[in-house]
PDB file of C-alpha atoms and ligand atoms in Angstrom:
ATOM      1  CA  MET A 833     192.873 133.571  -7.699  1.00 83.00           C
ATOM      2  CA  MET A 834     192.023 130.535  -5.633  1.00 90.00           C
ATOM      3  CA  LYS A 835     189.162 130.948  -3.154  1.00 96.00           C
ATOM      4  CA  VAL A 836     189.571 129.222   0.185  1.00 98.00           C
ATOM      5  CA  TYR A 837     187.840 129.130   3.557  1.00 98.00           C
ATOM      6  CA  CYS A 838     189.268 128.777   7.009  1.00 98.00           C
ATOM      7  CA  ALA A 839     187.672 126.166   9.260  1.00 98.00           C
ATOM      8  CA  ILE A 840     188.161 126.060  13.017  1.00 98.00           C
ATOM      9  CA  ASP A 841     186.977 123.167  15.136  1.00 97.00           C
ATOM     10  CA  LEU A 842     187.420 124.487  18.656  1.00 97.00           C
ATOM     11  CA  GLY A 843     187.524 121.931  21.448  1.00 93.00           C
ATOM     12  CA  GLY A 844     188.324 121.771  25.138  1.00 90.00           C
ATOM     13  CA  THR A 845     191.729 120.164  24.644  1.00 91.00           C
ATOM     14  CA  LYS A 846     192.704 121.090  21.100  1.00 94.00           C
ATOM     15  CA  MET A 847     191.648 123.123  18.138  1.00 96.00           C
ATOM     16  CA  ASN A 848     191.807 121.842  14.606  1.00 97.00           C
ATOM     17  CA  ILE A 849     192.376 124.634  12.114  1.00 98.00           C
ATOM     18  CA  GLY A 850     192.238 124.066   8.373  1.00 98.00           C
ATOM     19  CA  ILE A 851     192.079 125.722   5.002  1.00 98.00           C
ATOM     20  CA  MET A 852     189.489 124.184   2.702  1.00 98.00           C
ATOM     21  CA  THR A 853     187.732 124.623  -0.624  1.00 98.00           C
ATOM     22  CA  LYS A 854     184.010 124.914  -1.263  1.00 97.00           C
ATOM     23  CA  ASN A 855     184.019 121.202  -2.185  1.00 96.00           C
ATOM     24  CA  GLY A 856     185.003 120.185   1.322  1.00 97.00           C
ATOM     25  CA  GLU A 857     188.574 119.400   0.395  1.00 98.00           C
ATOM     26  CA  VAL A 858     190.938 120.233   3.260  1.00 98.00           C
ATOM     27  CA  LEU A 859     194.133 121.605   1.678  1.00 98.00           C
ATOM     28  CA  GLU A 860     196.055 121.818   4.917  1.00 98.00           C
ATOM     29  CA  HIS A 861     195.252 121.630   8.609  1.00 98.00           C
ATOM     30  CA  ILE A 862     196.983 121.814  11.975  1.00 98.00           C
ATOM     31  CA  LYS A 863     195.905 120.704  15.427  1.00 97.00           C
ATOM     32  CA  ILE A 864     197.139 122.829  18.288  1.00 97.00           C
ATOM     33  CA  PRO A 865     196.390 122.710  22.015  1.00 97.00           C
ATOM     34  CA  THR A 866     193.677 125.072  23.284  1.00 96.00           C
ATOM     35  CA  PHE A 867     195.185 125.598  26.754  1.00 96.00           C
ATOM     36  CA  VAL A 868     191.703 126.446  28.062  1.00 95.00           C
ATOM     37  CA  GLU A 869     193.020 127.270  31.549  1.00 95.00           C
ATOM     38  CA  LYS A 870     195.176 130.083  30.133  1.00 96.00           C
ATOM     39  CA  GLY A 871     192.074 131.887  28.909  1.00 95.00           C
ATOM     40  CA  PRO A 872     190.590 132.775  25.520  1.00 96.00           C
ATOM     41  CA  LYS A 873     192.944 135.629  24.571  1.00 96.00           C
ATOM     42  CA  GLN A 874     196.036 133.505  24.044  1.00 97.00           C
ATOM     43  CA  ALA A 875     193.998 130.827  22.264  1.00 97.00           C
ATOM     44  CA  ILE A 876     192.571 133.344  19.791  1.00 97.00           C
ATOM     45  CA  LYS A 877     196.028 134.815  19.217  1.00 97.00           C
ATOM     46  CA  ARG A 878     197.441 131.388  18.348  1.00 97.00           C
ATOM     47  CA  MET A 879     194.373 130.743  16.221  1.00 98.00           C
ATOM     48  CA  LYS A 880     195.186 133.850  14.159  1.00 97.00           C
ATOM     49  CA  ASN A 881     198.869 132.943  13.873  1.00 98.00           C
ATOM     50  CA  THR A 882     197.935 129.464  12.693  1.00 98.00           C
ATOM     51  CA  ILE A 883     195.703 130.858   9.957  1.00 98.00           C
ATOM     52  CA  TYR A 884     198.594 132.984   8.640  1.00 97.00           C
ATOM     53  CA  GLU A 885     200.918 129.981   8.921  1.00 98.00           C
ATOM     54  CA  LEU A 886     198.549 127.768   6.930  1.00 98.00           C
ATOM     55  CA  LEU A 887     198.066 130.359   4.189  1.00 98.00           C
ATOM     56  CA  GLU A 888     201.814 130.766   3.899  1.00 97.00           C
ATOM     57  CA  LYS A 889     202.366 127.020   3.792  1.00 97.00           C
ATOM     58  CA  LEU A 890     199.925 126.807   0.881  1.00 97.00           C
ATOM     59  CA  GLY A 891     201.494 129.777  -0.844  1.00 97.00           C
ATOM     60  CA  LEU A 892     198.206 131.692  -0.678  1.00 97.00           C
ATOM     61  CA  LYS A 893     197.711 135.416  -0.200  1.00 95.00           C
ATOM     62  CA  GLU A 894     195.319 136.711   2.435  1.00 94.00           C
ATOM     63  CA  GLU A 895     192.975 137.876  -0.376  1.00 95.00           C
ATOM     64  CA  SER A 896     192.292 134.215  -1.187  1.00 97.00           C
ATOM     65  CA  LEU A 897     190.650 133.756   2.182  1.00 98.00           C
ATOM     66  CA  LYS A 898     186.921 134.291   1.705  1.00 98.00           C
ATOM     67  CA  GLY A 899     185.699 133.617   5.208  1.00 98.00           C
ATOM     68  CA  ILE A 900     186.244 131.932   8.553  1.00 98.00           C
ATOM     69  CA  GLY A 901     183.879 129.480  10.217  1.00 98.00           C
ATOM     70  CA  ILE A 902     184.152 128.323  13.820  1.00 98.00           C
ATOM     71  CA  GLY A 903     182.486 125.341  15.427  1.00 97.00           C
ATOM     72  CA  SER A 904     182.571 125.662  19.204  1.00 95.00           C
ATOM     73  CA  PRO A 905     181.104 123.962  22.246  1.00 91.00           C
ATOM     74  CA  GLY A 906     178.018 125.826  23.396  1.00 85.00           C
ATOM     75  CA  PRO A 907     176.000 127.447  24.722  1.00 88.00           C
ATOM     76  CA  LEU A 908     176.813 130.297  22.401  1.00 92.00           C
ATOM     77  CA  ASP A 909     175.121 133.094  20.518  1.00 93.00           C
ATOM     78  CA  SER A 910     175.793 132.651  16.817  1.00 92.00           C
ATOM     79  CA  GLU A 911     174.115 135.947  15.862  1.00 92.00           C
ATOM     80  CA  LYS A 912     176.348 137.972  18.159  1.00 94.00           C
ATOM     81  CA  GLY A 913     179.382 135.721  17.644  1.00 96.00           C
ATOM     82  CA  ILE A 914     179.818 135.088  21.342  1.00 96.00           C
ATOM     83  CA  ILE A 915     180.713 131.913  23.234  1.00 95.00           C
ATOM     84  CA  ILE A 916     178.542 132.387  26.316  1.00 94.00           C
ATOM     85  CA  LYS A 917     179.859 129.714  28.641  1.00 88.00           C
ATOM     86  CA  SER A 918     180.781 126.101  28.187  1.00 83.00           C
ATOM     87  CA  ALA A 919     181.542 123.151  30.395  1.00 81.00           C
ATOM     88  CA  ASN A 920     184.279 122.219  27.894  1.00 84.00           C
ATOM     89  CA  LEU A 921     185.857 125.675  27.890  1.00 91.00           C
ATOM     90  CA  LYS A 922     186.071 126.170  31.608  1.00 90.00           C
ATOM     91  CA  GLY A 923     186.487 129.772  32.703  1.00 92.00           C
ATOM     92  CA  TRP A 924     185.648 131.224  29.307  1.00 95.00           C
ATOM     93  CA  GLU A 925     182.666 133.528  29.570  1.00 95.00           C
ATOM     94  CA  ASN A 926     181.100 135.812  26.989  1.00 97.00           C
ATOM     95  CA  VAL A 927     184.035 135.434  24.620  1.00 97.00           C
ATOM     96  CA  GLU A 928     183.598 137.721  21.615  1.00 98.00           C
ATOM     97  CA  ILE A 929     185.452 135.390  19.321  1.00 98.00           C
ATOM     98  CA  VAL A 930     184.064 136.725  16.033  1.00 98.00           C
ATOM     99  CA  LYS A 931     184.910 140.322  16.937  1.00 98.00           C
ATOM    100  CA  SER A 932     188.438 139.325  18.001  1.00 98.00           C
ATOM    101  CA  LEU A 933     189.131 137.499  14.746  1.00 98.00           C
ATOM    102  CA  ALA A 934     187.664 140.395  12.754  1.00 98.00           C
ATOM    103  CA  GLU A 935     190.385 142.677  14.170  1.00 97.00           C
ATOM    104  CA  ASP A 936     192.846 140.828  11.937  1.00 96.00           C
ATOM    105  CA  PHE A 937     190.573 139.546   9.212  1.00 96.00           C
ATOM    106  CA  GLU A 938     188.466 142.505   8.188  1.00 93.00           C
ATOM    107  CA  ASN A 939     185.901 142.481   5.417  1.00 92.00           C
ATOM    108  CA  ILE A 940     185.355 138.740   5.290  1.00 97.00           C
ATOM    109  CA  PRO A 941     182.448 136.865   6.835  1.00 98.00           C
ATOM    110  CA  ILE A 942     183.209 135.149  10.144  1.00 98.00           C
ATOM    111  CA  LYS A 943     180.635 132.655  11.436  1.00 97.00           C
ATOM    112  CA  LEU A 944     180.252 130.950  14.769  1.00 96.00           C
ATOM    113  CA  GLU A 945     178.077 127.906  15.334  1.00 95.00           C
ATOM    114  CA  ASN A 946     177.513 125.187  17.893  1.00 92.00           C
ATOM    115  CA  ASP A 947     179.985 122.343  17.182  1.00 94.00           C
ATOM    116  CA  GLY A 948     177.274 119.703  16.880  1.00 94.00           C
ATOM    117  CA  ASN A 949     175.443 121.764  14.282  1.00 95.00           C
ATOM    118  CA  ALA A 950     178.665 122.437  12.380  1.00 96.00           C
ATOM    119  CA  ALA A 951     179.564 118.736  12.312  1.00 97.00           C
ATOM    120  CA  ALA A 952     176.075 117.861  11.085  1.00 98.00           C
ATOM    121  CA  LEU A 953     176.461 120.360   8.267  1.00 98.00           C
ATOM    122  CA  GLY A 954     179.865 118.914   7.320  1.00 98.00           C
ATOM    123  CA  GLU A 955     178.579 115.339   7.201  1.00 98.00           C
ATOM    124  CA  TYR A 956     175.470 116.508   5.315  1.00 98.00           C
ATOM    125  CA  LEU A 957     177.349 118.393   2.606  1.00 98.00           C
ATOM    126  CA  PHE A 958     180.448 116.208   2.244  1.00 98.00           C
ATOM    127  CA  GLY A 959     179.726 112.864   3.933  1.00 98.00           C
ATOM    128  CA  PHE A 960     176.944 110.298   4.219  1.00 98.00           C
ATOM    129  CA  GLY A 961     174.266 113.009   4.234  1.00 98.00           C
ATOM    130  CA  LYS A 962     175.061 114.040   0.678  1.00 96.00           C
ATOM    131  CA  GLY A 963     172.006 114.017  -1.563  1.00 95.00           C
ATOM    132  CA  SER A 964     169.445 113.772   1.241  1.00 97.00           C
ATOM    133  CA  LYS A 965     167.034 116.489   2.329  1.00 97.00           C
ATOM    134  CA  ASN A 966     166.407 115.379   5.889  1.00 98.00           C
ATOM    135  CA  PHE A 967     169.504 114.284   7.700  1.00 98.00           C
ATOM    136  CA  VAL A 968     170.625 113.866  11.292  1.00 98.00           C
ATOM    137  CA  TYR A 969     174.158 113.530  12.591  1.00 98.00           C
ATOM    138  CA  ILE A 970     174.826 112.123  16.048  1.00 98.00           C
ATOM    139  CA  THR A 971     178.189 112.189  17.738  1.00 96.00           C
ATOM    140  CA  VAL A 972     178.785 109.747  20.567  1.00 97.00           C
ATOM    141  CA  SER A 973     181.952 110.299  22.553  1.00 93.00           C
ATOM    142  CA  THR A 974     182.450 111.911  25.977  1.00 89.00           C
ATOM    143  CA  GLY A 975     178.901 113.182  25.549  1.00 91.00           C
ATOM    144  CA  VAL A 976     176.162 112.715  22.969  1.00 95.00           C
ATOM    145  CA  GLY A 977     175.383 115.557  20.575  1.00 94.00           C
ATOM    146  CA  GLY A 978     174.780 116.326  16.951  1.00 96.00           C
ATOM    147  CA  GLY A 979     172.626 118.329  14.613  1.00 97.00           C
ATOM    148  CA  ALA A 980     169.759 118.094  12.164  1.00 98.00           C
ATOM    149  CA  ILE A 981     169.212 119.317   8.626  1.00 97.00           C
ATOM    150  CA  ILE A 982     165.539 119.377   7.733  1.00 97.00           C
ATOM    151  CA  ASP A 983     164.310 120.263   4.239  1.00 96.00           C
ATOM    152  CA  GLY A 984     167.922 121.115   3.446  1.00 95.00           C
ATOM    153  CA  LYS A 985     168.129 123.622   6.258  1.00 96.00           C
ATOM    154  CA  LEU A 986     170.324 123.438   9.341  1.00 96.00           C
ATOM    155  CA  GLN A 987     168.110 123.516  12.425  1.00 95.00           C
ATOM    156  CA  LYS A 988     169.800 126.029  14.692  1.00 90.00           C
ATOM    157  CA  GLY A 989     166.963 126.736  17.056  1.00 88.00           C
ATOM    158  CA  GLY A 990     166.251 129.973  18.887  1.00 84.00           C
ATOM    159  CA  ASN A 991     169.823 130.707  19.881  1.00 78.00           C
ATOM    160  CA  SER A 992     171.854 128.047  18.093  1.00 81.00           C
ATOM    161  CA  ASN A 993     171.449 125.403  20.744  1.00 84.00           C
ATOM    162  CA  ALA A 994     168.951 123.086  19.082  1.00 90.00           C
ATOM    163  CA  PHE A 995     169.382 119.329  18.999  1.00 93.00           C
ATOM    164  CA  GLU A 996     170.649 118.646  22.484  1.00 92.00           C
ATOM    165  CA  VAL A 997     169.781 115.000  21.916  1.00 95.00           C
ATOM    166  CA  GLY A 998     172.211 113.896  24.633  1.00 95.00           C
ATOM    167  CA  HIS A 999     170.013 115.607  27.222  1.00 94.00           C
ATOM    168  CA  THR A1000     166.711 114.216  26.104  1.00 96.00           C
ATOM    169  CA  ILE A1001     165.438 112.057  28.915  1.00 96.00           C
ATOM    170  CA  ILE A1002     164.876 108.410  28.193  1.00 95.00           C
ATOM    171  CA  SER A1003     164.196 107.186  31.720  1.00 94.00           C
ATOM    172  CA  LEU A1004     163.078 109.241  34.683  1.00 92.00           C
ATOM    173  CA  ASN A1005     164.702 106.795  37.074  1.00 92.00           C
ATOM    174  CA  GLY A1006     168.006 106.781  35.267  1.00 94.00           C
ATOM    175  CA  PRO A1007     171.498 107.727  36.403  1.00 94.00           C
ATOM    176  CA  LYS A1008     172.396 111.348  37.028  1.00 94.00           C
ATOM    177  CA  CYS A1009     173.743 113.194  34.004  1.00 93.00           C
ATOM    178  CA  ASN A1010     176.494 115.836  34.002  1.00 86.00           C
ATOM    179  CA  CYS A1011     173.825 118.413  33.209  1.00 86.00           C
ATOM    180  CA  GLY A1012     172.000 117.735  36.473  1.00 91.00           C
ATOM    181  CA  ASN A1013     169.064 115.822  34.999  1.00 94.00           C
ATOM    182  CA  TYR A1014     168.412 112.149  35.630  1.00 96.00           C
ATOM    183  CA  GLY A1015     168.180 109.596  32.856  1.00 97.00           C
ATOM    184  CA  CYS A1016     169.489 111.599  29.890  1.00 97.00           C
ATOM    185  CA  LEU A1017     170.499 109.647  26.784  1.00 97.00           C
ATOM    186  CA  GLU A1018     174.071 110.795  27.441  1.00 96.00           C
ATOM    187  CA  ALA A1019     174.069 109.181  30.889  1.00 96.00           C
ATOM    188  CA  TYR A1020     173.244 105.834  29.229  1.00 97.00           C
ATOM    189  CA  ALA A1021     174.913 105.817  25.856  1.00 97.00           C
ATOM    190  CA  SER A1022     177.989 108.090  25.802  1.00 96.00           C
ATOM    191  CA  GLY A1023     181.515 106.737  25.837  1.00 96.00           C
ATOM    192  CA  THR A1024     181.763 108.029  29.391  1.00 95.00           C
ATOM    193  CA  ALA A1025     178.681 106.001  30.324  1.00 96.00           C
ATOM    194  CA  ILE A1026     180.133 102.820  28.783  1.00 97.00           C
ATOM    195  CA  GLY A1027     183.258 103.255  30.933  1.00 97.00           C
ATOM    196  CA  ARG A1028     181.206 103.976  34.042  1.00 96.00           C
ATOM    197  CA  ILE A1029     178.926 100.957  33.558  1.00 96.00           C
ATOM    198  CA  ALA A1030     181.951  98.693  33.005  1.00 97.00           C
ATOM    199  CA  ARG A1031     183.634  99.949  36.187  1.00 97.00           C
ATOM    200  CA  GLU A1032     180.430  99.411  38.175  1.00 96.00           C
ATOM    201  CA  LYS A1033     180.048  95.840  36.928  1.00 96.00           C
ATOM    202  CA  LEU A1034     183.695  95.051  37.580  1.00 96.00           C
ATOM    203  CA  SER A1035     183.485  96.412  41.107  1.00 95.00           C
ATOM    204  CA  GLU A1036     180.586  94.013  41.689  1.00 96.00           C
ATOM    205  CA  GLY A1037     183.169  91.293  41.129  1.00 93.00           C
ATOM    206  CA  ARG A1038     182.301  90.271  37.571  1.00 91.00           C
ATOM    207  CA  GLU A1039     185.054  88.319  35.851  1.00 91.00           C
ATOM    208  CA  SER A1040     186.057  89.915  32.589  1.00 96.00           C
ATOM    209  CA  LEU A1041     188.861  90.493  30.108  1.00 97.00           C
ATOM    210  CA  ILE A1042     188.121  94.215  30.390  1.00 97.00           C
ATOM    211  CA  SER A1043     190.287  94.697  33.488  1.00 95.00           C
ATOM    212  CA  LYS A1044     193.145  92.790  31.879  1.00 95.00           C
ATOM    213  CA  ILE A1045     192.981  94.925  28.725  1.00 97.00           C
ATOM    214  CA  ALA A1046     192.732  98.190  30.668  1.00 96.00           C
ATOM    215  CA  GLY A1047     195.629  97.217  32.936  1.00 94.00           C
ATOM    216  CA  GLU A1048     196.629 100.214  35.028  1.00 92.00           C
ATOM    217  CA  ASP A1049     194.384 102.559  33.008  1.00 93.00           C
ATOM    218  CA  CYS A1050     190.950 103.681  34.086  1.00 95.00           C
ATOM    219  CA  VAL A1051     188.445 101.446  32.252  1.00 96.00           C
ATOM    220  CA  LYS A1052     187.126 103.170  29.116  1.00 96.00           C
ATOM    221  CA  ALA A1053     184.796 102.375  26.225  1.00 97.00           C
ATOM    222  CA  GLU A1054     187.717 101.342  23.996  1.00 97.00           C
ATOM    223  CA  HIS A1055     188.732  98.626  26.486  1.00 97.00           C
ATOM    224  CA  VAL A1056     185.166  97.323  26.526  1.00 98.00           C
ATOM    225  CA  PHE A1057     185.099  97.200  22.702  1.00 98.00           C
ATOM    226  CA  GLU A1058     188.371  95.304  22.577  1.00 98.00           C
ATOM    227  CA  ALA A1059     187.125  92.764  25.112  1.00 98.00           C
ATOM    228  CA  ALA A1060     183.817  92.400  23.235  1.00 98.00           C
ATOM    229  CA  LYS A1061     185.735  91.547  20.060  1.00 98.00           C
ATOM    230  CA  GLU A1062     187.450  88.767  22.040  1.00 97.00           C
ATOM    231  CA  GLY A1063     184.031  87.379  22.959  1.00 97.00           C
ATOM    232  CA  ASP A1064     184.084  88.487  26.604  1.00 98.00           C
ATOM    233  CA  ALA A1065     180.622  87.985  28.133  1.00 97.00           C
ATOM    234  CA  LEU A1066     180.493  91.132  30.259  1.00 98.00           C
ATOM    235  CA  ALA A1067     181.832  93.325  27.446  1.00 98.00           C
ATOM    236  CA  ILE A1068     179.223  91.913  25.065  1.00 98.00           C
ATOM    237  CA  GLU A1069     176.510  92.647  27.628  1.00 98.00           C
ATOM    238  CA  ILE A1070     177.703  96.263  27.897  1.00 98.00           C
ATOM    239  CA  VAL A1071     177.857  96.850  24.135  1.00 98.00           C
ATOM    240  CA  GLU A1072     174.381  95.300  23.720  1.00 98.00           C
ATOM    241  CA  ASN A1073     173.206  97.739  26.383  1.00 97.00           C
ATOM    242  CA  GLU A1074     174.786 100.539  24.318  1.00 98.00           C
ATOM    243  CA  GLY A1075     172.910  99.371  21.216  1.00 98.00           C
ATOM    244  CA  TYR A1076     169.643  99.261  23.134  1.00 98.00           C
ATOM    245  CA  TYR A1077     169.848 102.762  24.641  1.00 97.00           C
ATOM    246  CA  LEU A1078     171.304 104.419  21.565  1.00 98.00           C
ATOM    247  CA  GLY A1079     168.545 102.686  19.609  1.00 98.00           C
ATOM    248  CA  ILE A1080     165.930 104.327  21.837  1.00 98.00           C
ATOM    249  CA  GLY A1081     167.594 107.725  21.415  1.00 98.00           C
ATOM    250  CA  ILE A1082     167.683 107.299  17.653  1.00 98.00           C
ATOM    251  CA  TYR A1083     164.089 106.090  17.544  1.00 98.00           C
ATOM    252  CA  ASN A1084     163.047 109.337  19.237  1.00 98.00           C
ATOM    253  CA  ILE A1085     164.889 111.282  16.546  1.00 97.00           C
ATOM    254  CA  ILE A1086     163.236 109.208  13.812  1.00 98.00           C
ATOM    255  CA  ALA A1087     159.844 109.887  15.388  1.00 97.00           C
ATOM    256  CA  LEU A1088     160.486 113.623  15.596  1.00 96.00           C
ATOM    257  CA  TYR A1089     162.253 114.396  12.322  1.00 96.00           C
ATOM    258  CA  ASN A1090     161.484 111.536   9.920  1.00 97.00           C
ATOM    259  CA  PRO A1091     164.977 111.719   8.367  1.00 98.00           C
ATOM    260  CA  GLU A1092     166.083 109.656   5.335  1.00 98.00           C
ATOM    261  CA  LYS A1093     169.583 109.321   6.692  1.00 98.00           C
ATOM    262  CA  ILE A1094     171.275 109.330  10.086  1.00 98.00           C
ATOM    263  CA  SER A1095     174.984 109.017  10.584  1.00 98.00           C
ATOM    264  CA  ILE A1096     176.849 108.289  13.775  1.00 98.00           C
ATOM    265  CA  GLY A1097     180.277 109.752  14.497  1.00 97.00           C
ATOM    266  CA  GLY A1098     182.495 110.314  17.520  1.00 95.00           C
ATOM    267  CA  GLY A1099     184.839 107.881  19.272  1.00 94.00           C
ATOM    268  CA  VAL A1100     182.117 105.370  20.189  1.00 97.00           C
ATOM    269  CA  SER A1101     181.237 104.944  16.499  1.00 97.00           C
ATOM    270  CA  ASN A1102     184.534 103.029  16.209  1.00 96.00           C
ATOM    271  CA  GLY A1103     182.731 100.198  17.992  1.00 97.00           C
ATOM    272  CA  LEU A1104     179.518 100.570  15.976  1.00 98.00           C
ATOM    273  CA  GLU A1105     179.771  97.129  14.343  1.00 97.00           C
ATOM    274  CA  LEU A1106     179.625  95.615  17.840  1.00 98.00           C
ATOM    275  CA  PHE A1107     176.254  97.141  18.741  1.00 98.00           C
ATOM    276  CA  TYR A1108     174.754  97.989  15.340  1.00 98.00           C
ATOM    277  CA  ASP A1109     172.484  94.917  15.186  1.00 98.00           C
ATOM    278  CA  LYS A1110     171.103  95.474  18.685  1.00 98.00           C
ATOM    279  CA  MET A1111     170.543  99.155  17.895  1.00 98.00           C
ATOM    280  CA  ILE A1112     168.660  98.379  14.673  1.00 98.00           C
ATOM    281  CA  GLU A1113     166.673  95.597  16.383  1.00 98.00           C
ATOM    282  CA  THR A1114     165.624  98.074  19.100  1.00 98.00           C
ATOM    283  CA  ILE A1115     164.540 100.670  16.540  1.00 98.00           C
ATOM    284  CA  ASN A1116     162.667  98.066  14.484  1.00 98.00           C
ATOM    285  CA  SER A1117     160.777  96.897  17.555  1.00 98.00           C
ATOM    286  CA  MET A1118     159.127 100.315  17.877  1.00 97.00           C
ATOM    287  CA  SER A1119     156.000 101.698  16.220  1.00 96.00           C
ATOM    288  CA  LEU A1120     155.933 104.383  13.478  1.00 96.00           C
ATOM    289  CA  LYS A1121     157.022 101.906  10.808  1.00 96.00           C
ATOM    290  CA  PRO A1122     156.760 104.396   7.902  1.00 96.00           C
ATOM    291  CA  ASN A1123     159.369 106.605   9.616  1.00 97.00           C
ATOM    292  CA  ILE A1124     161.651 103.686  10.410  1.00 97.00           C
ATOM    293  CA  GLU A1125     161.428 102.115   6.947  1.00 97.00           C
ATOM    294  CA  ILE A1126     162.826 105.064   5.044  1.00 97.00           C
ATOM    295  CA  CYS A1127     165.653 105.756   7.463  1.00 98.00           C
ATOM    296  CA  ASN A1128     169.150 104.587   6.576  1.00 98.00           C
ATOM    297  CA  ILE A1129     171.632 104.592   9.476  1.00 98.00           C
ATOM    298  CA  LYS A1130     175.395 104.423   8.948  1.00 98.00           C
ATOM    299  CA  LYS A1131     178.720 105.309  10.515  1.00 98.00           C
ATOM    300  CA  ALA A1132     179.755 108.877   9.629  1.00 98.00           C
ATOM    301  CA  HIS A1133     181.800 109.066   6.442  1.00 98.00           C
ATOM    302  CA  ARG A1134     183.827 112.103   7.410  1.00 97.00           C
ATOM    303  CA  ASP A1135     185.942 111.920  10.573  1.00 94.00           C
ATOM    304  CA  ASP A1136     186.603 115.601  10.062  1.00 96.00           C
ATOM    305  CA  CYS A1137     182.969 116.672   9.604  1.00 97.00           C
ATOM    306  CA  GLY A1138     183.335 119.072  12.556  1.00 97.00           C
ATOM    307  CA  LEU A1139     186.107 120.854  10.688  1.00 98.00           C
ATOM    308  CA  VAL A1140     184.648 120.982   7.157  1.00 98.00           C
ATOM    309  CA  GLY A1141     181.216 121.847   8.566  1.00 98.00           C
ATOM    310  CA  ALA A1142     182.695 124.819  10.405  1.00 98.00           C
ATOM    311  CA  GLY A1143     184.264 126.087   7.182  1.00 98.00           C
ATOM    312  CA  ALA A1144     181.032 125.480   5.267  1.00 98.00           C
ATOM    313  CA  LEU A1145     179.148 127.816   7.630  1.00 97.00           C
ATOM    314  CA  VAL A1146     180.595 130.660   5.582  1.00 97.00           C
ATOM    315  CA  PHE A1147     179.105 129.665   2.225  1.00 96.00           C
ATOM    316  CA  TYR A1148     176.170 127.423   3.163  1.00 93.00           C
ATOM    317  CA  LYS A1149     172.899 129.223   2.525  1.00 83.00           C
TER     318      LYS A1149
HETATM  319 ZN1   ZN B 261     171.884 115.555  30.608  1.00 70.38          ZN
END
């Protein structure tokens, strides 16, 4: 009998649900809307239905399913299997997601973990992190998050909320972050920040291709990247700024964890080639050379590391 694992990457707009093997091969997956505003009950019900649907599609019996792993926005309690409260899952509070799934899927392990940690595990086991012992994954999109594997062990922290790198403070006089702090890495280097900085500069009257590319749309990071590729001066300035601040954030990680490998995922990593040199230059300009020298930094190899990492929670020791 084939042994498979169910992986659930739960997000604020959609959930990606897949059936995978222990080797990180996704046999089948479906993305469905979360409908956060309709509450957790309906979402969990559709989650269950989708698992049955996937198994049927693959011609697998329920006995083949050896566990379910969920990566979810935090804060959460992985021991108790509860999503406590999350800015991305508005209105969901103390959701006993593991218990709810166990009503249908008895006698198999069901694991819940912070989505950043799950993605780090996925990229560590099946992506660029493969073969290393000390690895850090950073995701840069709406926010900045990630996870760390040190000495081959996922660093969960006291209640599964370790590695909030996006809310480490890199300048006390910086812009206000969504979390309430000032000067968080996320407020400088997230995709949201790139969009905000571009809009600020444009409203100061700077001439740029960015507005032309964005057209009627609200200016976003992707518009800035496109303009930078065309050689637009303002766009290049903004992506250099991204490289500088992300470089500082990554230097802090290098100083703390001394990893051999770091990979960068999330939507902003699609523009990595535009700010990679500035980012590396910033890191190289810092002290702690022995830490910097052994660290290899690349774009994440698995776009779906959040999914496969969630599934791997079941069998990763
Ligand atoms: Zn913050």
